[in-house]
mmCIF file of C-alpha atoms and ligand atoms in Angstrom:
data_model
loop_
_atom_site.group_PDB
_atom_site.id
_atom_site.type_symbol
_atom_site.label_atom_id
_atom_site.label_comp_id
_atom_site.label_asym_id
_atom_site.label_seq_id
_atom_site.Cartn_x
_atom_site.Cartn_y
_atom_site.Cartn_z
ATOM 1 C CA MET A 21 102.841 -250.832 34.062
ATOM 2 C CA ARG A 22 104.615 -250.973 37.498
ATOM 3 C CA VAL A 23 106.288 -247.305 37.810
ATOM 4 C CA LEU A 24 108.599 -245.695 39.905
ATOM 5 C CA VAL A 25 108.422 -241.969 40.139
ATOM 6 C CA THR A 26 111.350 -240.102 41.830
ATOM 7 C CA GLY A 27 110.491 -236.594 42.892
ATOM 8 C CA GLY A 28 106.987 -238.142 43.336
ATOM 9 C CA ALA A 29 106.462 -235.856 46.150
ATOM 10 C CA GLY A 30 107.020 -232.668 44.624
ATOM 11 C CA TYR A 31 104.942 -230.228 42.554
ATOM 12 C CA ILE A 32 104.951 -231.991 39.125
ATOM 13 C CA GLY A 33 105.740 -235.417 40.420
ATOM 14 C CA SER A 34 102.486 -235.567 42.887
ATOM 15 C CA VAL A 35 100.142 -234.948 39.548
ATOM 16 C CA VAL A 36 102.243 -237.373 37.465
ATOM 17 C CA VAL A 37 101.341 -239.874 40.371
ATOM 18 C CA GLU A 38 97.930 -238.904 40.305
ATOM 19 C CA LYS A 39 97.453 -239.400 36.657
ATOM 20 C CA LEU A 40 99.487 -242.743 36.479
ATOM 21 C CA LEU A 41 97.001 -244.003 39.091
ATOM 22 C CA GLU A 42 93.965 -242.907 37.083
ATOM 23 C CA GLY A 43 95.422 -244.937 34.297
ATOM 24 C CA ASP A 44 95.306 -247.801 36.292
ATOM 25 C CA HIS A 45 99.421 -248.204 36.628
ATOM 26 C CA GLU A 46 100.988 -249.076 39.896
ATOM 27 C CA VAL A 47 103.160 -246.463 41.468
ATOM 28 C CA VAL A 48 105.847 -246.274 43.835
ATOM 29 C CA ALA A 49 106.629 -242.394 44.724
ATOM 30 C CA TYR A 50 110.171 -242.178 45.725
ATOM 31 C CA ASP A 51 111.259 -238.839 47.393
ATOM 32 C CA ASN A 52 113.816 -237.757 49.704
ATOM 33 C CA LEU A 53 111.386 -234.937 50.954
ATOM 34 C CA VAL A 54 113.901 -232.638 51.084
ATOM 35 C CA LYS A 55 111.712 -230.299 48.737
ATOM 36 C CA GLY A 56 108.716 -232.744 48.467
ATOM 37 C CA HIS A 57 105.514 -233.000 50.576
ATOM 38 C CA ARG A 58 104.527 -236.387 51.956
ATOM 39 C CA ALA A 59 100.987 -235.045 51.929
ATOM 40 C CA ALA A 60 100.898 -234.555 48.132
ATOM 41 C CA VAL A 61 101.511 -238.594 47.588
ATOM 42 C CA SER A 62 98.296 -239.561 46.370
ATOM 43 C CA SER A 63 96.979 -242.507 48.773
ATOM 44 C CA GLY A 64 97.097 -245.265 46.187
ATOM 45 C CA ALA A 65 100.775 -245.155 45.749
ATOM 46 C CA THR A 66 103.583 -246.605 47.663
ATOM 47 C CA PHE A 67 105.563 -243.788 49.480
ATOM 48 C CA VAL A 68 109.357 -244.721 49.800
ATOM 49 C CA GLU A 69 111.218 -242.145 51.580
ATOM 50 C CA ALA A 70 114.811 -242.274 50.259
ATOM 51 C CA ASP A 71 117.597 -240.737 48.433
ATOM 52 C CA LEU A 72 118.635 -241.728 44.977
ATOM 53 C CA THR A 73 122.051 -242.150 45.951
ATOM 54 C CA ASP A 74 121.152 -244.659 48.583
ATOM 55 C CA LYS A 75 121.826 -247.721 45.899
ATOM 56 C CA GLU A 76 120.921 -250.410 48.262
ATOM 57 C CA ARG A 77 117.120 -249.002 48.971
ATOM 58 C CA LEU A 78 116.455 -248.080 45.507
ATOM 59 C CA ALA A 79 117.859 -251.678 44.183
ATOM 60 C CA ALA A 80 115.525 -253.313 47.060
ATOM 61 C CA THR A 81 112.505 -250.815 46.141
ATOM 62 C CA LEU A 82 112.855 -251.324 42.116
ATOM 63 C CA ARG A 83 113.203 -255.074 43.123
ATOM 64 C CA GLU A 84 110.570 -255.617 45.547
ATOM 65 C CA HIS A 85 107.995 -253.931 43.151
ATOM 66 C CA ARG A 86 109.185 -255.610 39.920
ATOM 67 C CA ILE A 87 109.342 -252.055 38.586
ATOM 68 C CA GLU A 88 108.946 -251.801 34.888
ATOM 69 C CA ALA A 89 109.826 -247.905 34.085
ATOM 70 C CA VAL A 90 111.196 -245.039 35.862
ATOM 71 C CA ILE A 91 109.711 -241.508 35.754
ATOM 72 C CA HIS A 92 112.483 -239.566 37.039
ATOM 73 C CA MET A 93 111.647 -235.945 38.374
ATOM 74 C CA ALA A 94 113.545 -235.648 41.170
ATOM 75 C CA ALA A 95 115.930 -232.569 40.919
ATOM 76 C CA ASP A 96 117.119 -228.999 41.869
ATOM 77 C CA SER A 97 115.183 -226.634 39.533
ATOM 78 C CA LEU A 98 116.176 -222.781 40.318
ATOM 79 C CA VAL A 99 118.227 -221.125 37.504
ATOM 80 C CA GLY A 100 119.298 -218.571 40.351
ATOM 81 C CA GLU A 101 120.540 -220.837 42.966
ATOM 82 C CA SER A 102 122.509 -223.083 39.970
ATOM 83 C CA VAL A 103 124.387 -220.127 39.499
ATOM 84 C CA GLY A 104 125.569 -219.393 42.727
ATOM 85 C CA ASP A 105 125.722 -223.081 43.948
ATOM 86 C CA PRO A 106 126.702 -225.303 40.646
ATOM 87 C CA ALA A 107 128.307 -228.245 43.095
ATOM 88 C CA LYS A 108 124.443 -228.833 44.543
ATOM 89 C CA TYR A 109 123.387 -228.794 40.608
ATOM 90 C CA TYR A 110 126.145 -231.255 39.334
ATOM 91 C CA ARG A 111 125.641 -233.278 42.533
ATOM 92 C CA ASN A 112 121.937 -233.790 42.437
ATOM 93 C CA ASN A 113 120.952 -233.751 38.832
ATOM 94 C CA VAL A 114 124.068 -235.613 37.448
ATOM 95 C CA VAL A 115 125.789 -237.376 39.947
ATOM 96 C CA ALA A 116 122.485 -238.691 41.804
ATOM 97 C CA GLY A 117 121.007 -239.257 38.205
ATOM 98 C CA LEU A 118 123.804 -241.328 36.921
ATOM 99 C CA ALA A 119 123.620 -243.443 40.366
ATOM 100 C CA LEU A 120 119.823 -244.104 39.397
ATOM 101 C CA LEU A 121 120.686 -245.253 35.667
ATOM 102 C CA ASP A 122 123.329 -247.584 37.197
ATOM 103 C CA THR A 123 120.976 -248.947 39.829
ATOM 104 C CA MET A 124 118.409 -249.456 36.968
ATOM 105 C CA ARG A 125 120.858 -251.358 34.789
ATOM 106 C CA GLU A 126 121.800 -253.484 37.952
ATOM 107 C CA CYS A 127 118.253 -254.508 38.168
ATOM 108 C CA GLU A 128 117.535 -254.561 34.763
ATOM 109 C CA VAL A 129 114.816 -251.815 34.638
ATOM 110 C CA GLY A 130 115.217 -250.230 30.805
ATOM 111 C CA ARG A 131 112.788 -247.866 30.420
ATOM 112 C CA ILE A 132 113.166 -243.914 31.763
ATOM 113 C CA VAL A 133 110.970 -240.912 31.290
ATOM 114 C CA PHE A 134 113.053 -237.739 32.162
ATOM 115 C CA SER A 135 112.012 -234.329 33.159
ATOM 116 C CA SER A 136 114.341 -231.958 31.241
ATOM 117 C CA THR A 137 113.681 -228.427 30.664
ATOM 118 C CA ALA A 138 113.717 -225.329 28.373
ATOM 119 C CA ALA A 139 116.841 -224.266 29.952
ATOM 120 C CA VAL A 140 119.062 -226.595 28.029
ATOM 121 C CA TYR A 141 118.433 -224.341 24.781
ATOM 122 C CA GLY A 142 119.617 -220.913 26.692
ATOM 123 C CA GLU A 143 118.813 -217.952 25.117
ATOM 124 C CA PRO A 144 117.072 -219.184 21.823
ATOM 125 C CA GLU A 145 117.892 -217.747 18.427
ATOM 126 C CA LYS A 146 114.256 -218.468 17.348
ATOM 127 C CA GLN A 147 110.852 -218.907 18.318
ATOM 128 C CA PRO A 148 109.299 -221.378 18.820
ATOM 129 C CA ILE A 149 111.823 -223.291 20.333
ATOM 130 C CA GLU A 150 112.207 -226.451 18.310
ATOM 131 C CA GLU A 151 113.658 -229.772 19.846
ATOM 132 C CA ALA A 152 116.363 -229.285 16.689
ATOM 133 C CA ASP A 153 117.532 -226.001 17.977
ATOM 134 C CA ALA A 154 120.866 -225.157 19.406
ATOM 135 C CA LEU A 155 121.503 -226.155 23.033
ATOM 136 C CA GLN A 156 123.470 -223.856 24.641
ATOM 137 C CA PRO A 157 122.591 -223.536 28.396
ATOM 138 C CA THR A 158 123.205 -220.415 30.077
ATOM 139 C CA ASN A 159 123.168 -221.575 33.562
ATOM 140 C CA PRO A 160 124.591 -224.645 35.576
ATOM 141 C CA TYR A 161 120.913 -225.985 36.327
ATOM 142 C CA GLY A 162 120.337 -226.218 32.262
ATOM 143 C CA GLU A 163 123.925 -227.695 32.135
ATOM 144 C CA SER A 164 123.188 -230.280 34.584
ATOM 145 C CA LYS A 165 119.740 -231.101 32.729
ATOM 146 C CA LEU A 166 121.649 -231.457 29.444
ATOM 147 C CA ALA A 167 124.478 -233.414 30.954
ATOM 148 C CA PHE A 168 121.705 -236.236 31.902
ATOM 149 C CA GLU A 169 120.052 -236.156 28.348
ATOM 150 C CA LYS A 170 123.351 -236.732 26.779
ATOM 151 C CA ALA A 171 124.159 -239.537 28.889
ATOM 152 C CA LEU A 172 120.987 -240.862 28.289
ATOM 153 C CA LYS A 173 121.642 -240.775 24.888
ATOM 154 C CA TRP A 174 124.842 -242.945 25.156
ATOM 155 C CA TYR A 175 123.328 -245.554 27.635
ATOM 156 C CA ASP A 176 120.763 -246.257 24.697
ATOM 157 C CA HIS A 177 123.209 -246.281 22.446
ATOM 158 C CA ALA A 178 125.419 -248.913 24.586
ATOM 159 C CA TYR A 179 122.957 -250.474 26.594
ATOM 160 C CA HIS A 180 119.659 -250.169 25.175
ATOM 161 C CA LEU A 181 118.010 -248.139 27.770
ATOM 162 C CA ARG A 182 115.152 -246.643 26.250
ATOM 163 C CA TYR A 183 114.145 -242.840 27.151
ATOM 164 C CA ALA A 184 111.805 -239.912 26.695
ATOM 165 C CA SER A 185 113.456 -236.596 27.474
ATOM 166 C CA LEU A 186 110.645 -233.887 28.121
ATOM 167 C CA ARG A 187 111.721 -230.608 28.080
ATOM 168 C CA TYR A 188 109.113 -228.467 30.247
ATOM 169 C CA PHE A 189 108.486 -225.008 29.540
ATOM 170 C CA ASN A 190 106.479 -223.325 32.654
ATOM 171 C CA ALA A 191 104.383 -225.583 34.471
ATOM 172 C CA ALA A 192 101.431 -223.759 36.215
ATOM 173 C CA GLY A 193 98.143 -224.524 37.670
ATOM 174 C CA ALA A 194 96.746 -227.455 39.997
ATOM 175 C CA THR A 195 94.530 -230.351 39.822
ATOM 176 C CA ASP A 196 91.798 -230.503 42.552
ATOM 177 C CA ALA A 197 94.171 -232.472 44.866
ATOM 178 C CA HIS A 198 97.771 -231.501 44.229
ATOM 179 C CA GLY A 199 99.038 -227.806 43.698
ATOM 180 C CA GLU A 200 102.144 -225.662 44.141
ATOM 181 C CA SER A 201 103.751 -225.169 47.329
ATOM 182 C CA HIS A 202 107.463 -224.506 47.223
ATOM 183 C CA ASP A 203 109.498 -222.649 50.303
ATOM 184 C CA PRO A 204 111.037 -220.329 49.231
ATOM 185 C CA GLU A 205 108.332 -219.737 46.812
ATOM 186 C CA THR A 206 109.883 -218.085 43.526
ATOM 187 C CA HIS A 207 107.701 -218.872 40.298
ATOM 188 C CA LEU A 208 105.292 -215.978 39.225
ATOM 189 C CA ILE A 209 101.978 -217.414 39.290
ATOM 190 C CA PRO A 210 102.340 -218.604 42.916
ATOM 191 C CA LEU A 211 103.824 -215.388 43.886
ATOM 192 C CA VAL A 212 101.058 -213.666 42.466
ATOM 193 C CA LEU A 213 98.660 -215.166 44.050
ATOM 194 C CA GLN A 214 99.965 -214.811 47.132
ATOM 195 C CA ALA A 215 100.157 -211.209 46.951
ATOM 196 C CA ALA A 216 96.166 -211.603 45.723
ATOM 197 C CA VAL A 217 95.403 -213.247 49.366
ATOM 198 C CA GLY A 218 97.782 -210.653 51.136
ATOM 199 C CA GLN A 219 100.324 -213.039 52.025
ATOM 200 C CA ARG A 220 102.917 -210.942 50.570
ATOM 201 C CA GLU A 221 102.592 -207.033 49.889
ATOM 202 C CA PHE A 222 103.223 -206.787 46.057
ATOM 203 C CA VAL A 223 104.846 -208.921 43.135
ATOM 204 C CA GLU A 224 108.144 -207.999 41.867
ATOM 205 C CA ILE A 225 108.105 -207.638 37.895
ATOM 206 C CA TYR A 226 112.055 -208.563 37.231
ATOM 207 C CA GLY A 227 112.677 -206.308 34.449
ATOM 208 C CA THR A 228 110.564 -203.777 32.004
ATOM 209 C CA ASP A 229 113.065 -203.646 29.677
ATOM 210 C CA TYR A 230 113.040 -206.567 27.454
ATOM 211 C CA PRO A 231 112.630 -206.664 23.763
ATOM 212 C CA THR A 232 108.921 -207.924 24.083
ATOM 213 C CA ARG A 233 105.682 -206.370 23.632
ATOM 214 C CA ASP A 234 105.295 -204.895 26.800
ATOM 215 C CA GLY A 235 109.027 -204.928 28.519
ATOM 216 C CA THR A 236 108.175 -207.894 30.752
ATOM 217 C CA CYS A 237 109.429 -211.532 29.958
ATOM 218 C CA VAL A 238 107.179 -213.588 27.846
ATOM 219 C CA ARG A 239 107.102 -217.676 28.831
ATOM 220 C CA ASP A 240 104.841 -220.268 27.969
ATOM 221 C CA TYR A 241 102.719 -221.423 30.860
ATOM 222 C CA ILE A 242 101.338 -225.384 30.588
ATOM 223 C CA HIS A 243 99.130 -226.822 32.891
ATOM 224 C CA VAL A 244 100.625 -229.388 34.943
ATOM 225 C CA SER A 245 97.707 -231.934 34.396
ATOM 226 C CA ASP A 246 98.712 -231.597 30.644
ATOM 227 C CA LEU A 247 102.285 -232.149 31.282
ATOM 228 C CA ALA A 248 101.684 -235.033 33.344
ATOM 229 C CA GLN A 249 99.656 -236.723 30.342
ATOM 230 C CA ALA A 250 102.357 -236.020 28.121
ATOM 231 C CA HIS A 251 104.673 -238.467 30.755
ATOM 232 C CA ILE A 252 101.877 -240.817 30.410
ATOM 233 C CA LEU A 253 101.760 -240.753 26.611
ATOM 234 C CA ALA A 254 105.700 -241.097 26.305
ATOM 235 C CA LEU A 255 105.723 -244.050 28.975
ATOM 236 C CA GLY A 256 103.354 -245.940 26.415
ATOM 237 C CA ALA A 257 105.778 -245.284 23.667
ATOM 238 C CA LEU A 258 109.293 -246.005 25.276
ATOM 239 C CA ASP A 259 109.158 -249.410 23.379
ATOM 240 C CA ARG A 260 108.927 -247.782 20.111
ATOM 241 C CA GLY A 261 112.092 -245.880 20.679
ATOM 242 C CA SER A 262 113.712 -243.193 22.489
ATOM 243 C CA ARG A 263 112.467 -239.606 22.148
ATOM 244 C CA ILE A 264 112.933 -236.064 23.211
ATOM 245 C CA TYR A 265 110.192 -233.176 23.174
ATOM 246 C CA ASN A 266 109.241 -229.825 24.027
ATOM 247 C CA LEU A 267 106.409 -229.551 26.106
ATOM 248 C CA GLY A 268 104.434 -226.155 26.336
ATOM 249 C CA CYS A 269 101.427 -224.618 24.869
ATOM 250 C CA GLY A 270 102.948 -222.243 22.109
ATOM 251 C CA GLY A 271 101.084 -219.497 20.663
ATOM 252 C CA ASP A 272 102.547 -216.022 21.729
ATOM 253 C CA GLY A 273 103.287 -216.964 25.322
ATOM 254 C CA TYR A 274 102.541 -214.592 28.190
ATOM 255 C CA THR A 275 104.424 -211.731 29.626
ATOM 256 C CA VAL A 276 104.636 -210.867 33.033
ATOM 257 C CA ARG A 277 102.445 -208.152 33.295
ATOM 258 C CA GLU A 278 99.836 -210.326 31.181
ATOM 259 C CA VAL A 279 99.840 -212.947 33.808
ATOM 260 C CA ILE A 280 99.287 -210.300 36.309
ATOM 261 C CA ASP A 281 96.416 -208.748 34.326
ATOM 262 C CA VAL A 282 94.799 -212.367 34.025
ATOM 263 C CA ALA A 283 95.275 -213.028 37.692
ATOM 264 C CA ARG A 284 93.780 -209.972 38.692
ATOM 265 C CA LYS A 285 90.619 -210.818 37.021
ATOM 266 C CA VAL A 286 90.448 -214.630 37.665
ATOM 267 C CA THR A 287 90.860 -213.512 41.537
ATOM 268 C CA GLY A 288 89.117 -210.094 41.556
ATOM 269 C CA ARG A 289 91.674 -208.691 43.715
ATOM 270 C CA GLU A 290 94.031 -205.990 43.306
ATOM 271 C CA ILE A 291 97.612 -207.608 43.306
ATOM 272 C CA PRO A 292 100.160 -204.898 43.912
ATOM 273 C CA VAL A 293 103.241 -204.559 41.825
ATOM 274 C CA ARG A 294 106.795 -203.379 42.127
ATOM 275 C CA GLU A 295 108.939 -202.719 38.820
ATOM 276 C CA SER A 296 112.534 -204.114 39.656
ATOM 277 C CA ALA A 297 115.741 -204.942 37.775
ATOM 278 C CA ARG A 298 115.859 -207.974 35.458
ATOM 279 C CA ARG A 299 116.837 -211.190 37.475
ATOM 280 C CA ALA A 300 120.065 -212.920 36.216
ATOM 281 C CA GLY A 301 119.752 -215.686 33.459
ATOM 282 C CA ASP A 302 116.448 -215.172 32.601
ATOM 283 C CA PRO A 303 116.151 -215.004 28.706
ATOM 284 C CA ALA A 304 113.227 -212.448 26.922
ATOM 285 C CA VAL A 305 111.250 -215.069 25.571
ATOM 286 C CA LEU A 306 110.648 -218.879 25.800
ATOM 287 C CA VAL A 307 107.966 -220.385 23.766
ATOM 288 C CA ALA A 308 107.701 -223.961 22.709
ATOM 289 C CA GLY A 309 107.314 -225.528 19.413
ATOM 290 C CA SER A 310 105.381 -228.639 20.427
ATOM 291 C CA ALA A 311 104.631 -229.999 17.120
ATOM 292 C CA ARG A 312 106.634 -233.402 17.123
ATOM 293 C CA ILE A 313 104.911 -234.626 20.515
ATOM 294 C CA LYS A 314 101.745 -233.680 18.897
ATOM 295 C CA ARG A 315 102.293 -235.590 15.998
ATOM 296 C CA GLU A 316 103.902 -238.573 16.984
ATOM 297 C CA LEU A 317 101.931 -239.163 20.126
ATOM 298 C CA GLY A 318 98.912 -237.224 19.460
ATOM 299 C CA TRP A 319 99.639 -235.228 22.551
ATOM 300 C CA SER A 320 97.716 -231.825 23.044
ATOM 301 C CA PRO A 321 96.987 -229.367 25.541
ATOM 302 C CA ALA A 322 93.533 -229.257 27.085
ATOM 303 C CA ARG A 323 93.910 -226.165 29.278
ATOM 304 C CA GLN A 324 95.670 -223.846 27.253
ATOM 305 C CA ASP A 325 93.744 -221.019 28.281
ATOM 306 C CA LEU A 326 96.029 -219.034 30.951
ATOM 307 C CA GLY A 327 92.586 -217.605 32.656
ATOM 308 C CA GLU A 328 91.895 -221.413 33.557
ATOM 309 C CA ILE A 329 95.547 -222.472 34.503
ATOM 310 C CA ILE A 330 95.583 -219.566 36.781
ATOM 311 C CA GLY A 331 92.019 -220.078 38.097
ATOM 312 C CA SER A 332 92.855 -223.809 38.843
ATOM 313 C CA ALA A 333 95.878 -222.902 41.018
ATOM 314 C CA TRP A 334 93.857 -219.901 42.652
ATOM 315 C CA THR A 335 91.163 -222.648 43.788
ATOM 316 C CA TRP A 336 93.947 -224.964 45.123
ATOM 317 C CA MET A 337 95.396 -222.285 46.910
ATOM 318 C CA GLN A 338 92.176 -220.965 48.616
ATOM 319 C CA LYS A 339 92.087 -224.543 50.303
ATOM 320 C CA HIS A 340 95.632 -224.887 51.081
ATOM 321 C CA GLN A 341 96.525 -221.210 52.205
ATOM 322 C CA ASN A 342 99.357 -222.550 53.754
ATOM 323 C CA GLY A 343 100.558 -225.356 51.280
ATOM 324 C CA TYR A 344 100.766 -228.708 52.181
ATOM 325 C CA GLU A 345 100.349 -229.801 56.058
ATOM 326 C CA ARG A 346 103.983 -230.864 57.131
HETATM 327 N N1 LIG B 409 109.146 -213.488 37.572
HETATM 328 C C1 LIG B 409 109.017 -211.903 37.865
HETATM 329 N N2 LIG B 409 108.859 -211.732 39.207
HETATM 330 C C2 LIG B 409 108.813 -212.801 40.370
HETATM 331 C C3 LIG B 409 109.297 -213.955 39.784
HETATM 332 C C4 LIG B 409 109.065 -214.434 38.282
HETATM 333 O O1 LIG B 409 108.581 -211.089 37.164
HETATM 334 O O2 LIG B 409 108.387 -212.754 41.573
HETATM 335 C C5 LIG B 409 109.300 -213.431 36.144
HETATM 336 C C6 LIG B 409 110.868 -214.007 35.688
HETATM 337 O O3 LIG B 409 111.547 -213.054 35.749
HETATM 338 C C7 LIG B 409 110.038 -215.015 34.211
HETATM 339 C C8 LIG B 409 108.788 -215.217 34.839
HETATM 340 O O4 LIG B 409 108.183 -214.255 35.549
HETATM 341 O O5 LIG B 409 110.415 -214.124 33.426
HETATM 342 C C9 LIG B 409 108.670 -216.493 34.814
HETATM 343 O O6 LIG B 409 109.520 -216.992 36.217
HETATM 344 P P1 LIG B 409 109.382 -218.156 36.972
HETATM 345 O O7 LIG B 409 110.241 -218.272 37.853
HETATM 346 O O8 LIG B 409 107.910 -218.614 37.380
HETATM 347 O O9 LIG B 409 109.793 -219.165 35.686
HETATM 348 P P2 LIG B 409 111.014 -219.380 34.932
HETATM 349 O O10 LIG B 409 110.498 -218.970 33.746
HETATM 350 O O11 LIG B 409 112.187 -218.618 35.485
HETATM 351 O O12 LIG B 409 111.331 -220.851 34.997
HETATM 352 C C10 LIG B 409 110.940 -221.805 34.656
HETATM 353 C C11 LIG B 409 111.412 -223.084 35.537
HETATM 354 C C12 LIG B 409 112.532 -223.596 35.831
HETATM 355 C C13 LIG B 409 113.140 -223.623 34.149
HETATM 356 C C14 LIG B 409 112.559 -222.118 33.336
HETATM 357 C C15 LIG B 409 113.127 -222.678 31.778
HETATM 358 O O13 LIG B 409 110.629 -223.040 36.697
HETATM 359 O O14 LIG B 409 112.869 -224.627 36.033
HETATM 360 O O15 LIG B 409 111.428 -222.231 33.423
HETATM 361 O O16 LIG B 409 114.259 -221.570 31.600
HETATM 362 F F1 LIG B 409 114.225 -223.624 33.936
#
């Protein structure tokens, strides 16, 4: 298939591009490089540096490459930032997303896979979280993703846009070629590894008084290549109708302390920690029920072991101590 990946130079986007190319799809990575890295785009893909709101450029790209489906990953995705600057999240995640949908309609591209998030559930009422559970985002990031999901539903109803909305839990790890490099970095595993190599003095543990097995937050870490694989499966299923899936490994998840302990074993380094206050907007536990995508698409995570996930991030980080070259 001929696929356009928005946000194709980002952390997850770069791995989705890599996997699409491995599956012999033709790929255009479309990214404004505000956060993405040109060096993260595999050489087999066409790269277009542009904004989603640049309708002319987007339409020209869709037409020139005869795009059949879009994987829409371009977004802002920091919960804390969204609370302080909701306008940015509504602008970049909702307004720019709608501009994409309108341009797709204009160019008669009728299939989309969308990067959604566990943040659409807010503070969940039960674990593991299933797709039919209550949608009650507790921050503008989750609200913006949910608003776009709702637009997809109505565009499908009125215009027959076929969509798959993939609600990611915590993406982690790296492939040989692509890994995580944010500036500033806010995610737990890369921060832990930065502490392991001495790039930072310690890792902060945000909150030790949660009602969990060791007082720290529980999350469901999923290897980025398993996440990418789900996009390929979702893409192939679009003709059979629209769908929404959670994506995580399930089980008991891992606490922040468990992540740090596993990272100590994997790296053989000390990793100093400092306990601090809770971070605003963090639910205590987020664990995915992913039975639906397993049942309907036969997806299953190949790398569930946290040691393996962190090990892959560690290998990538040692090769790219300063992230991607600018
Ligand atoms: N944490 C720390 N110290 C740090 C960084 C994180 O203790 O220095 C903790 C957080 O409080 C959280 C866990 O580690 O409990 C994971 O935090 P991340 O920032 O790595 O990831 P989040 O769970 O906050 O966010 C992820 C995605 C978001 C998505 C969210 C769903 O990055 O895009 O899951 O809730 F919205």
